[in-house]
Amino acid sequence: MTTAVGGKERLAQVVPDAIAAIHDVLKRHDVRENEWMAVLQFLTDVGRADEFILLSDVTRTSVLIDALSHGDEDAATASDVEGPMYEEDPPWREAPVKIYEEYDGSENGEVLFVRGKVTSTDGTPLPDAVLDVWQTGPDGGYDLWDERQPKGNFRGRFNPVGESGDYEFRTMLPKPYTVPTDGPVGRYLEAIGQHPWRPAHIHFKVTASGYTPLVTQVFFAGDPYLENDTIGAVKDSLVRSPDRHDDPTAMRERGLDEPFLTCDFDIRLPPAG
Ligand code: BEZ
Ligand code: FE
């Protein structure tokens, strides 16, 4: 075990407590050898399937750690869980930013423009910020498993435009989807009777030199899973109601022959430290 993050003192504080808590549960529930061996086999399977982040998410441990890690500074945009679907090197997108290519299935979706300003918590524009966004397509699939989508679809990294810190990107309204259910975590969800659905959302990771990075998600009002996200990550301040535009002039100005949606999401980063 590495001690690089917290050091030996931190381990000496936390580990005995964690073990005592586990022992307490085992005693209280009179857990026997066959059950404990099944637990160890499950954890072995989770490791082999590379599903520990997913397990942390669906047990809502990630949400707890997010809350413990990020103070409730009202002026800053609320943080949220990153989840396991982030890819390290997303496509760089130039303005006007569009984060997807059409594919067989795009016709099921509505075009959405997400826009806002990246500023510090005191309102200073941050034009050099880097935004990373990722989401499912309109059928609820990530490029990682939806074979119709090219790699990098519905992902993008880009800067705000100009000195004002304003950003905008074109995407499609995502849909609710289930977390992966074909591995050990899926078996666990089935066994304890927890549904695997997440409300539709768009992930953001925003960095700017001298500021605390922000990882968060945006959700959409009216989604059937807002109240019971399987990872419990919905925060009221992150829910938006997109506006619908069906005026032909507005559509033409956007180069579209179909109605579209817009959604405003300003991002405020606290100074580093
Ligand atoms: C996601 O939002 O990408 C996600 C979060 C937790 C588990 C699986 C997926
Ligand atoms: Fe997601």
Tab-separated table of C-alpha atoms and ligand atoms in Angstrom:
chain	number	residue	atom	x	y	z
A	1	MET	CA	0.000	0.000	0.000
A	2	THR	CA	1.325	3.449	-0.894
A	3	THR	CA	1.394	6.058	1.855
A	4	ALA	CA	2.178	8.926	-0.514
A	5	VAL	CA	-1.180	10.706	-0.176
A	6	GLY	CA	-1.678	10.874	3.565
A	7	GLY	CA	1.523	9.530	5.034
A	8	LYS	CA	2.019	6.976	7.803
A	9	GLU	CA	0.404	9.083	10.515
A	10	ARG	CA	-2.790	9.406	8.541
A	11	LEU	CA	-2.863	5.650	7.906
A	12	ALA	CA	-2.304	4.997	11.608
A	13	GLN	CA	-5.340	7.176	12.386
A	14	VAL	CA	-7.756	5.868	9.769
A	15	VAL	CA	-6.946	2.185	9.145
A	16	PRO	CA	-7.560	0.815	12.666
A	17	ASP	CA	-10.922	2.615	12.741
A	18	ALA	CA	-11.873	1.228	9.329
A	19	ILE	CA	-10.986	-2.323	10.372
A	20	ALA	CA	-12.826	-1.974	13.677
A	21	ALA	CA	-15.935	-0.774	11.789
A	22	ILE	CA	-15.792	-3.808	9.451
A	23	HIS	CA	-15.272	-6.207	12.375
A	24	ASP	CA	-18.222	-4.647	14.152
A	25	VAL	CA	-20.522	-5.281	11.149
A	26	LEU	CA	-19.272	-8.866	10.760
A	27	LYS	CA	-19.978	-9.569	14.435
A	28	ARG	CA	-23.359	-7.841	14.446
A	29	HIS	CA	-24.522	-9.886	11.458
A	30	ASP	CA	-22.798	-13.125	12.468
A	31	VAL	CA	-21.089	-13.423	9.066
A	32	ARG	CA	-19.709	-16.934	8.429
A	33	GLU	CA	-16.774	-18.287	6.378
A	34	ASN	CA	-18.723	-18.995	3.174
A	35	GLU	CA	-20.184	-15.482	3.172
A	36	TRP	CA	-16.835	-13.832	3.849
A	37	MET	CA	-15.178	-15.860	1.085
A	38	ALA	CA	-17.955	-14.658	-1.280
A	39	VAL	CA	-17.162	-11.058	-0.292
A	40	LEU	CA	-13.453	-11.597	-1.021
A	41	GLN	CA	-14.268	-13.222	-4.375
A	42	PHE	CA	-16.534	-10.281	-5.258
A	43	LEU	CA	-13.793	-7.749	-4.470
A	44	THR	CA	-11.317	-9.819	-6.490
A	45	ASP	CA	-13.742	-9.752	-9.438
A	46	VAL	CA	-14.237	-5.977	-9.068
A	47	GLY	CA	-10.476	-5.470	-9.250
A	48	ARG	CA	-10.051	-7.778	-12.257
A	49	ALA	CA	-12.883	-5.957	-14.075
A	50	ASP	CA	-11.404	-2.544	-13.191
A	51	GLU	CA	-14.682	-1.540	-11.544
A	52	PHE	CA	-13.555	-0.062	-8.219
A	53	ILE	CA	-14.510	3.502	-9.242
A	54	LEU	CA	-17.910	2.211	-10.336
A	55	LEU	CA	-18.320	0.405	-6.995
A	56	SER	CA	-17.372	3.591	-5.152
A	57	ASP	CA	-19.960	5.484	-7.225
A	58	VAL	CA	-22.940	3.135	-6.857
A	59	THR	CA	-22.363	2.761	-3.110
A	60	ARG	CA	-22.494	6.586	-3.005
A	61	THR	CA	-19.067	6.640	-1.425
A	62	SER	CA	-17.836	8.942	-4.229
A	63	VAL	CA	-20.579	11.465	-3.394
A	64	LEU	CA	-19.576	11.370	0.266
A	65	ILE	CA	-15.898	11.918	-0.570
A	66	ASP	CA	-16.841	14.776	-2.934
A	67	ALA	CA	-18.781	16.446	-0.088
A	68	LEU	CA	-15.884	15.955	2.361
A	69	SER	CA	-13.337	17.249	-0.180
A	70	HIS	CA	-15.065	20.406	-1.404
A	71	GLY	CA	-16.361	23.023	0.980
A	72	ASP	CA	-19.720	24.629	0.384
A	73	GLU	CA	-18.315	27.914	-0.860
A	74	ASP	CA	-21.511	29.579	-2.136
A	75	ALA	CA	-19.718	31.723	-4.695
A	76	ALA	CA	-18.090	28.727	-6.439
A	77	THR	CA	-19.862	26.353	-8.826
A	78	ALA	CA	-20.714	23.149	-6.948
A	79	SER	CA	-18.419	20.201	-7.610
A	80	ASP	CA	-19.626	16.692	-8.406
A	81	VAL	CA	-18.393	13.143	-8.909
A	82	GLU	CA	-16.123	12.504	-11.938
A	83	GLY	CA	-17.235	8.896	-12.524
A	84	PRO	CA	-15.295	6.320	-14.567
A	85	MET	CA	-16.076	7.591	-18.098
A	86	TYR	CA	-13.517	10.393	-18.360
A	87	GLU	CA	-10.882	9.856	-21.083
A	88	GLU	CA	-7.481	11.459	-20.664
A	89	ASP	CA	-6.950	12.843	-24.171
A	90	PRO	CA	-10.252	14.075	-25.544
A	91	PRO	CA	-10.369	15.743	-28.980
A	92	TRP	CA	-9.358	19.412	-28.997
A	93	ARG	CA	-12.258	21.443	-30.411
A	94	GLU	CA	-11.868	24.856	-32.060
A	95	ALA	CA	-14.615	27.509	-32.008
A	96	PRO	CA	-17.409	27.256	-32.955
A	97	VAL	CA	-17.189	24.168	-30.785
A	98	LYS	CA	-19.223	21.114	-31.730
A	99	ILE	CA	-18.446	17.994	-29.712
A	100	TYR	CA	-20.032	15.302	-31.871
A	101	GLU	CA	-20.225	13.854	-35.334
A	102	GLU	CA	-23.558	12.766	-36.733
A	103	TYR	CA	-24.103	9.017	-36.580
A	104	ASP	CA	-26.939	6.550	-37.009
A	105	GLY	CA	-28.871	7.514	-33.869
A	106	SER	CA	-28.207	11.267	-33.909
A	107	GLU	CA	-31.631	11.726	-35.463
A	108	ASN	CA	-33.086	10.659	-32.095
A	109	GLY	CA	-31.695	13.738	-30.411
A	110	GLU	CA	-32.234	17.458	-30.017
A	111	VAL	CA	-29.455	19.930	-30.747
A	112	LEU	CA	-28.374	21.742	-27.574
A	113	PHE	CA	-26.070	24.728	-27.167
A	114	VAL	CA	-24.529	24.966	-23.694
A	115	ARG	CA	-23.050	28.350	-22.913
A	116	GLY	CA	-21.833	30.494	-20.060
A	117	LYS	CA	-18.905	32.380	-18.618
A	118	VAL	CA	-15.864	31.025	-16.835
A	119	THR	CA	-14.858	33.409	-14.039
A	120	SER	CA	-13.186	33.406	-10.653
A	121	THR	CA	-15.490	33.552	-7.628
A	122	ASP	CA	-14.978	37.354	-7.581
A	123	GLY	CA	-16.216	37.616	-11.194
A	124	THR	CA	-12.865	38.051	-12.976
A	125	PRO	CA	-13.134	36.452	-16.455
A	126	LEU	CA	-10.813	33.470	-17.029
A	127	PRO	CA	-10.286	33.417	-20.825
A	128	ASP	CA	-7.362	30.965	-20.566
A	129	ALA	CA	-9.444	28.344	-18.766
A	130	VAL	CA	-9.585	24.873	-20.317
A	131	LEU	CA	-12.951	23.134	-20.388
A	132	ASP	CA	-13.293	19.389	-20.797
A	133	VAL	CA	-16.790	18.022	-21.357
A	134	TRP	CA	-18.062	14.476	-21.864
A	135	GLN	CA	-21.508	12.911	-22.068
A	136	THR	CA	-23.595	10.166	-23.631
A	137	GLY	CA	-25.268	10.594	-26.992
A	138	PRO	CA	-29.024	11.021	-27.430
A	139	ASP	CA	-29.543	7.247	-27.132
A	140	GLY	CA	-27.870	7.188	-23.723
A	141	GLY	CA	-24.587	5.615	-24.875
A	142	TYR	CA	-20.973	6.691	-24.317
A	143	ASP	CA	-18.601	6.333	-27.281
A	144	LEU	CA	-16.780	3.725	-25.119
A	145	TRP	CA	-19.498	1.144	-25.741
A	146	ASP	CA	-21.789	2.564	-28.442
A	147	GLU	CA	-20.268	1.055	-31.587
A	148	ARG	CA	-22.064	3.510	-33.879
A	149	GLN	CA	-20.064	6.419	-32.484
A	150	PRO	CA	-16.478	7.267	-33.394
A	151	LYS	CA	-14.001	7.387	-30.511
A	152	GLY	CA	-14.084	10.819	-28.888
A	153	ASN	CA	-17.694	11.486	-29.830
A	154	PHE	CA	-19.554	13.655	-27.326
A	155	ARG	CA	-16.236	14.622	-25.767
A	156	GLY	CA	-14.202	17.743	-26.202
A	157	ARG	CA	-11.591	20.084	-24.739
A	158	PHE	CA	-11.635	23.782	-25.595
A	159	ASN	CA	-11.093	27.359	-24.375
A	160	PRO	CA	-13.581	30.155	-23.842
A	161	VAL	CA	-13.782	32.603	-26.755
A	162	GLY	CA	-12.191	36.038	-26.357
A	163	GLU	CA	-11.299	37.904	-23.170
A	164	SER	CA	-14.760	37.735	-21.576
A	165	GLY	CA	-14.456	34.099	-20.469
A	166	ASP	CA	-17.583	33.234	-22.482
A	167	TYR	CA	-17.788	29.701	-23.812
A	168	GLU	CA	-20.291	27.841	-25.929
A	169	PHE	CA	-20.451	24.355	-27.366
A	170	ARG	CA	-22.897	22.518	-29.560
A	171	THR	CA	-24.021	19.082	-28.476
A	172	MET	CA	-27.230	17.028	-28.281
A	173	LEU	CA	-29.443	16.686	-25.237
A	174	PRO	CA	-28.279	13.510	-23.488
A	175	LYS	CA	-30.714	10.911	-22.151
A	176	PRO	CA	-30.818	8.920	-18.899
A	177	TYR	CA	-28.710	5.763	-19.072
A	178	THR	CA	-27.682	2.814	-16.959
A	179	VAL	CA	-24.201	2.476	-15.521
A	180	PRO	CA	-22.450	-0.658	-16.885
A	181	THR	CA	-24.300	-3.739	-15.625
A	182	ASP	CA	-22.399	-6.547	-17.348
A	183	GLY	CA	-19.707	-6.974	-14.657
A	184	PRO	CA	-19.467	-7.691	-10.920
A	185	VAL	CA	-20.916	-4.296	-9.938
A	186	GLY	CA	-23.944	-5.019	-12.123
A	187	ARG	CA	-24.382	-8.350	-10.294
A	188	TYR	CA	-24.102	-6.510	-6.981
A	189	LEU	CA	-26.812	-3.980	-7.993
A	190	GLU	CA	-29.110	-6.813	-9.060
A	191	ALA	CA	-28.460	-8.698	-5.805
A	192	ILE	CA	-29.287	-5.771	-3.517
A	193	GLY	CA	-32.182	-4.526	-5.683
A	194	GLN	CA	-30.690	-1.142	-6.632
A	195	HIS	CA	-31.601	0.140	-10.109
A	196	PRO	CA	-28.672	1.149	-12.372
A	197	TRP	CA	-30.108	4.372	-13.882
A	198	ARG	CA	-28.533	7.803	-13.923
A	199	PRO	CA	-30.375	10.991	-14.955
A	200	ALA	CA	-29.127	12.603	-18.173
A	201	HIS	CA	-26.114	14.826	-17.493
A	202	ILE	CA	-23.065	16.485	-19.013
A	203	HIS	CA	-19.732	16.201	-17.206
A	204	PHE	CA	-17.374	19.191	-16.934
A	205	LYS	CA	-13.745	19.392	-15.850
A	206	VAL	CA	-12.498	22.988	-15.814
A	207	THR	CA	-8.970	24.160	-15.063
A	208	ALA	CA	-7.354	27.603	-15.016
A	209	SER	CA	-3.890	28.532	-13.827
A	210	GLY	CA	-3.999	29.837	-10.231
A	211	TYR	CA	-7.479	28.418	-9.561
A	212	THR	CA	-8.840	25.259	-7.958
A	213	PRO	CA	-9.898	22.827	-10.719
A	214	LEU	CA	-13.598	22.023	-10.863
A	215	VAL	CA	-15.149	18.672	-11.734
A	216	THR	CA	-18.919	18.785	-11.971
A	217	GLN	CA	-22.029	17.713	-13.885
A	218	VAL	CA	-25.085	19.522	-15.279
A	219	PHE	CA	-28.530	17.903	-15.065
A	220	PHE	CA	-31.857	18.711	-16.746
A	221	ALA	CA	-35.156	19.587	-15.052
A	222	GLY	CA	-37.944	17.038	-15.484
A	223	ASP	CA	-35.632	14.032	-15.759
A	224	PRO	CA	-37.299	10.954	-14.191
A	225	TYR	CA	-34.093	10.009	-12.328
A	226	LEU	CA	-33.238	13.358	-10.725
A	227	GLU	CA	-34.586	12.187	-7.366
A	228	ASN	CA	-33.072	8.711	-7.491
A	229	ASP	CA	-29.789	8.808	-9.401
A	230	THR	CA	-28.142	5.449	-8.706
A	231	ILE	CA	-24.947	7.251	-7.630
A	232	GLY	CA	-26.888	9.990	-5.748
A	233	ALA	CA	-24.937	12.819	-7.421
A	234	VAL	CA	-27.695	15.346	-8.268
A	235	LYS	CA	-27.374	18.779	-6.639
A	236	ASP	CA	-30.158	21.360	-7.029
A	237	SER	CA	-27.739	24.107	-8.054
A	238	LEU	CA	-26.589	21.982	-11.027
A	239	VAL	CA	-30.056	21.376	-12.543
A	240	ARG	CA	-30.941	23.490	-15.607
A	241	SER	CA	-34.104	23.965	-17.705
A	242	PRO	CA	-33.043	24.347	-21.358
A	243	ASP	CA	-34.925	26.920	-23.495
A	244	ARG	CA	-36.452	25.726	-26.760
A	245	HIS	CA	-36.067	27.883	-29.915
A	246	ASP	CA	-38.295	27.193	-32.900
A	247	ASP	CA	-38.221	30.608	-34.541
A	248	PRO	CA	-37.077	30.053	-38.179
A	249	THR	CA	-34.776	33.113	-38.071
A	250	ALA	CA	-33.026	31.862	-34.928
A	251	MET	CA	-32.698	28.426	-36.530
A	252	ARG	CA	-31.254	29.902	-39.734
A	253	GLU	CA	-28.755	31.983	-37.743
A	254	ARG	CA	-27.517	28.753	-36.189
A	255	GLY	CA	-27.371	27.012	-39.588
A	256	LEU	CA	-30.126	24.617	-38.501
A	257	ASP	CA	-33.355	23.503	-40.117
A	258	GLU	CA	-34.772	22.121	-36.862
A	259	PRO	CA	-35.652	23.641	-33.461
A	260	PHE	CA	-32.836	23.690	-30.905
A	261	LEU	CA	-32.262	24.101	-27.179
A	262	THR	CA	-29.988	26.427	-25.205
A	263	CYS	CA	-28.825	25.992	-21.646
A	264	ASP	CA	-26.854	28.516	-19.564
A	265	PHE	CA	-24.209	27.289	-17.173
A	266	ASP	CA	-21.747	29.768	-15.672
A	267	ILE	CA	-18.642	28.350	-14.056
A	268	ARG	CA	-16.984	30.050	-11.065
A	269	LEU	CA	-13.658	28.767	-9.818
A	270	PRO	CA	-12.213	29.617	-6.396
A	271	PRO	CA	-8.575	30.778	-6.211
A	272	ALA	CA	-6.101	27.913	-5.648
A	273	GLY	CA	-5.388	26.984	-2.049
B	1	BEZ	C1	-21.026	8.589	-15.312
B	1	BEZ	O1	-21.750	9.528	-15.053
B	1	BEZ	O2	-20.397	8.628	-16.333
B	1	BEZ	C2	-20.955	7.450	-14.377
B	1	BEZ	C3	-20.918	7.701	-13.033
B	1	BEZ	C4	-20.866	6.639	-12.163
B	1	BEZ	C5	-20.835	5.357	-12.644
B	1	BEZ	C6	-20.858	5.123	-14.000
B	1	BEZ	C7	-20.928	6.179	-14.869
B	2	FE	FE	-21.804	10.189	-17.142
